[in-house]
PDB file of C-alpha atoms in Angstrom:
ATOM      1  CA  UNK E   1      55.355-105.600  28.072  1.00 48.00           C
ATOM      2  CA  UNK E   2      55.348-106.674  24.709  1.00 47.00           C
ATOM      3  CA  UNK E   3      58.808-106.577  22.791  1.00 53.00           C
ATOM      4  CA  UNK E   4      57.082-105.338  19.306  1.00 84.00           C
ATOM      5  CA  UNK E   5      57.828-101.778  20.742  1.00 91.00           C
ATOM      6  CA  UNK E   6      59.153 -99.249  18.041  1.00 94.00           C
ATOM      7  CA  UNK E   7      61.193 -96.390  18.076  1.00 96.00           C
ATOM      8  CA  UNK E   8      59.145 -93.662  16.683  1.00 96.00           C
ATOM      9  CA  UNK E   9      60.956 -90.820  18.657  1.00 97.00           C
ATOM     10  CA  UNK E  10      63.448 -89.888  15.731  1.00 97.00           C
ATOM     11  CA  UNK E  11      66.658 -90.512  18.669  1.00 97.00           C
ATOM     12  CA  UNK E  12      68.668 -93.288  18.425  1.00 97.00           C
ATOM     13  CA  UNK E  13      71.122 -94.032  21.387  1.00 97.00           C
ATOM     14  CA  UNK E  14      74.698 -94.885  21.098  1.00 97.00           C
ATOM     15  CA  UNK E  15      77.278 -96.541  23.431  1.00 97.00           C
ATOM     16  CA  UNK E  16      75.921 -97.800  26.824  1.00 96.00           C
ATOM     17  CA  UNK E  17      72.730 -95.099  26.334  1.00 97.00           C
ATOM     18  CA  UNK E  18      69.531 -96.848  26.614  1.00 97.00           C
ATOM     19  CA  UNK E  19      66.071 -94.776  25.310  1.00 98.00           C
ATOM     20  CA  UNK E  20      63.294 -94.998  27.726  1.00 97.00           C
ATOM     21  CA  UNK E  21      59.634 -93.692  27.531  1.00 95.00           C
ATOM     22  CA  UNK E  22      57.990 -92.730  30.866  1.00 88.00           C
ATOM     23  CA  UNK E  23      54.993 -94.528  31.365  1.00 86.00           C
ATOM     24  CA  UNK E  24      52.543 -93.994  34.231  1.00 77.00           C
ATOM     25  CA  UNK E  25      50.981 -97.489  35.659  1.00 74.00           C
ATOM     26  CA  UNK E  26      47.772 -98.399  35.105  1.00 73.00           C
ATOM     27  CA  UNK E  27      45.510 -97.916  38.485  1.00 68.00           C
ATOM     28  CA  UNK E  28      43.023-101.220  38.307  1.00 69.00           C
ATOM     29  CA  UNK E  29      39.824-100.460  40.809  1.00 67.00           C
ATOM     30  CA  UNK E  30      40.336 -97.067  41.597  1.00 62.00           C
ATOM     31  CA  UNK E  31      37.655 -94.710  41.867  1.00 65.00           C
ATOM     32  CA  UNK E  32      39.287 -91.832  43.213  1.00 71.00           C
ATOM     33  CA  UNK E  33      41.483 -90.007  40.403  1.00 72.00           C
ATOM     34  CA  UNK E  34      44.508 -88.332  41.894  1.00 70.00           C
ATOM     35  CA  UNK E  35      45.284 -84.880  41.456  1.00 75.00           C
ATOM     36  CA  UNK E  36      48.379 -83.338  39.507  1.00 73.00           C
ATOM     37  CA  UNK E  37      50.240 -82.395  42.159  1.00 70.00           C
ATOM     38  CA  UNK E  38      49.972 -85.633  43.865  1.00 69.00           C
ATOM     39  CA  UNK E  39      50.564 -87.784  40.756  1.00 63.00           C
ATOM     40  CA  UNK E  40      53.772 -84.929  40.702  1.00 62.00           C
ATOM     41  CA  UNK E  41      54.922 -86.355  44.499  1.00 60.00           C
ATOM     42  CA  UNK E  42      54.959 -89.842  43.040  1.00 56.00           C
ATOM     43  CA  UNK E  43      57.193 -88.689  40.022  1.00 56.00           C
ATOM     44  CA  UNK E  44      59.705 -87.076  42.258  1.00 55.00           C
ATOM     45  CA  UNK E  45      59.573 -90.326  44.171  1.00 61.00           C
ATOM     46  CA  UNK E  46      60.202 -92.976  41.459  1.00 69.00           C
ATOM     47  CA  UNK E  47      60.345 -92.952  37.738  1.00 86.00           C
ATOM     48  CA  UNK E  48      59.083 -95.976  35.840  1.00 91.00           C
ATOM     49  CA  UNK E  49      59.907 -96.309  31.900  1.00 94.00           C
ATOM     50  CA  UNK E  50      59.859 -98.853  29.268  1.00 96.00           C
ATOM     51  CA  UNK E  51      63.020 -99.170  27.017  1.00 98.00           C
ATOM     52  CA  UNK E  52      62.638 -98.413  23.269  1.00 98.00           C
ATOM     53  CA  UNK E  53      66.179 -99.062  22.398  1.00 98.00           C
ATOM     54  CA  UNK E  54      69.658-100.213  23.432  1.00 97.00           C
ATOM     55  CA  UNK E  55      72.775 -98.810  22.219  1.00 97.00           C
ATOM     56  CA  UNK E  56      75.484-101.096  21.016  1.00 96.00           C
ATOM     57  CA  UNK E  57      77.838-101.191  23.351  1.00 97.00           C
ATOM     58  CA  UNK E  58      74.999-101.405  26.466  1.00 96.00           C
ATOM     59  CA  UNK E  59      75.871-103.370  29.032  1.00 95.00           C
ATOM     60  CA  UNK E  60      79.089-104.448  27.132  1.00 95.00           C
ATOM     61  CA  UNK E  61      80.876-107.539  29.107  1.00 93.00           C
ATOM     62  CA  UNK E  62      78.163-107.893  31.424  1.00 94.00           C
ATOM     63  CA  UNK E  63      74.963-109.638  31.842  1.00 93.00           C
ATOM     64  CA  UNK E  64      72.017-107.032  30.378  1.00 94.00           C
ATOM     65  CA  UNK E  65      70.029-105.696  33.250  1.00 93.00           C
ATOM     66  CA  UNK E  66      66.945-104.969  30.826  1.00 96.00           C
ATOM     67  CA  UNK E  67      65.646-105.935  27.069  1.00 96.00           C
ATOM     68  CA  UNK E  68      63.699-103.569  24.881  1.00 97.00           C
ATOM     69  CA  UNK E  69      60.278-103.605  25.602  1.00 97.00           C
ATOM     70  CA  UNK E  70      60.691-104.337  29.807  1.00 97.00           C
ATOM     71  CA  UNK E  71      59.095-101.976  32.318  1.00 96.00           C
ATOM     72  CA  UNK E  72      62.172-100.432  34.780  1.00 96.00           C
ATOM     73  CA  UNK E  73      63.021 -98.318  37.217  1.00 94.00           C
ATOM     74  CA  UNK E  74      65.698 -95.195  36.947  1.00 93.00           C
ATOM     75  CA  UNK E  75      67.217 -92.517  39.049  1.00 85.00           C
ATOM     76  CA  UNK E  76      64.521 -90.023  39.299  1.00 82.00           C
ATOM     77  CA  UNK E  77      68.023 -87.765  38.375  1.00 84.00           C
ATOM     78  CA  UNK E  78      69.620 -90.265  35.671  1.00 88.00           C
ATOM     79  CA  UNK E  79      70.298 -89.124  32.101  1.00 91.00           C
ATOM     80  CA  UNK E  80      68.571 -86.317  29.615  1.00 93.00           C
ATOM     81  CA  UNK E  81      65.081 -85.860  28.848  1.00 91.00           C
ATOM     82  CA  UNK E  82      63.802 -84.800  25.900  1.00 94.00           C
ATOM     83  CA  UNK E  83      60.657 -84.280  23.389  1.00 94.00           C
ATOM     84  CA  UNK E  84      61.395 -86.800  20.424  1.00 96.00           C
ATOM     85  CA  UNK E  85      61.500 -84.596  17.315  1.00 96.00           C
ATOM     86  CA  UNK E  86      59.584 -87.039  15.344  1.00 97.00           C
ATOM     87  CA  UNK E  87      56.330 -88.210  16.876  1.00 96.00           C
ATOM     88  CA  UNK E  88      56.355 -85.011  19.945  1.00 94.00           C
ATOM     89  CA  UNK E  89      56.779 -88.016  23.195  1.00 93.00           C
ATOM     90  CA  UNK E  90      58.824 -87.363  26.235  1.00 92.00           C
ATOM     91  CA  UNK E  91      61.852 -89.684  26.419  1.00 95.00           C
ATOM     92  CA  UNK E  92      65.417 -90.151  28.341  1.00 94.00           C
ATOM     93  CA  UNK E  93      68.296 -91.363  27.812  1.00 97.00           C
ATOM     94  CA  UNK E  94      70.259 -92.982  30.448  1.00 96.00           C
ATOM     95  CA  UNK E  95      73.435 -94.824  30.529  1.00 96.00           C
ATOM     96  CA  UNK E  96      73.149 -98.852  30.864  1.00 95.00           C
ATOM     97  CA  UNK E  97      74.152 -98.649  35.084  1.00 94.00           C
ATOM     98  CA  UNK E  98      71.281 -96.425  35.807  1.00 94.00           C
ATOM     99  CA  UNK E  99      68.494 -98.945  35.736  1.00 95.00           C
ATOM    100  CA  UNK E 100      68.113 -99.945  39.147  1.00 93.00           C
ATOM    101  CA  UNK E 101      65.078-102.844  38.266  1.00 95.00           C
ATOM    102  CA  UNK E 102      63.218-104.113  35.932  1.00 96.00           C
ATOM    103  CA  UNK E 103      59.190-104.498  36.810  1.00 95.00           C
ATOM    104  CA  UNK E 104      58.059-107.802  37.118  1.00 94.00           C
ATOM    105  CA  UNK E 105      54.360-107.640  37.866  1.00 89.00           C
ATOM    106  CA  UNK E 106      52.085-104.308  38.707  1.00 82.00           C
ATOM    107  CA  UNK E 107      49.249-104.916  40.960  1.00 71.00           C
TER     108      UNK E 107
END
């Protein structure tokens, strides 16, 4: 993932909060499309994001688990979500310790 990503949600975290955007992976080959509900199971399952933007204090005294810009992993439960007021997106923001992973390659 590039890191020329912008914040365009109108939020800007503070403290350990990091803003994510959910993304859904790109399916290479596929014929079949999935169906809501099943694309629903997989969302209940695992929640991938890219981070938008660190707050200043994020991952204070420690080495940074993620950049802005990488592809991660959080707890399907882990922070607030929320419609960004200025461009209408769904975000989250999560606290620094609840990015499991980042994503290093996506078949």
């Amino acid at each position: 993932m590039s890191s020329e990503v912008k914040n365009t949600s109108g939020v800007s975290p503070r403290g350990h909060a990091v803003l994510v955007e959910y993304y859904e992976p790109e399916r290479k080959g596929s014929v079949i499309e999935l169906p809501d509900f099943v694309k629903n199971r997989v969302a209940a399952i695992e929640q991938r994001a890219v981070v938008i933007e660190l707050g200043a204090d994020a991952w204070e005294g420690q080495t940074a688990r993620a950049k802005v810009g990488d592809r991660v992993l959080i707890g399907k439960m882990a922070g607030y979500g929320f419609v960004g007021p200025a461009d209408g997106k769904h975000y989250r923001i999560v606290n620094d310790n609840e990015i499991f992973a980042v994503i290093t390659h996506e078949a």
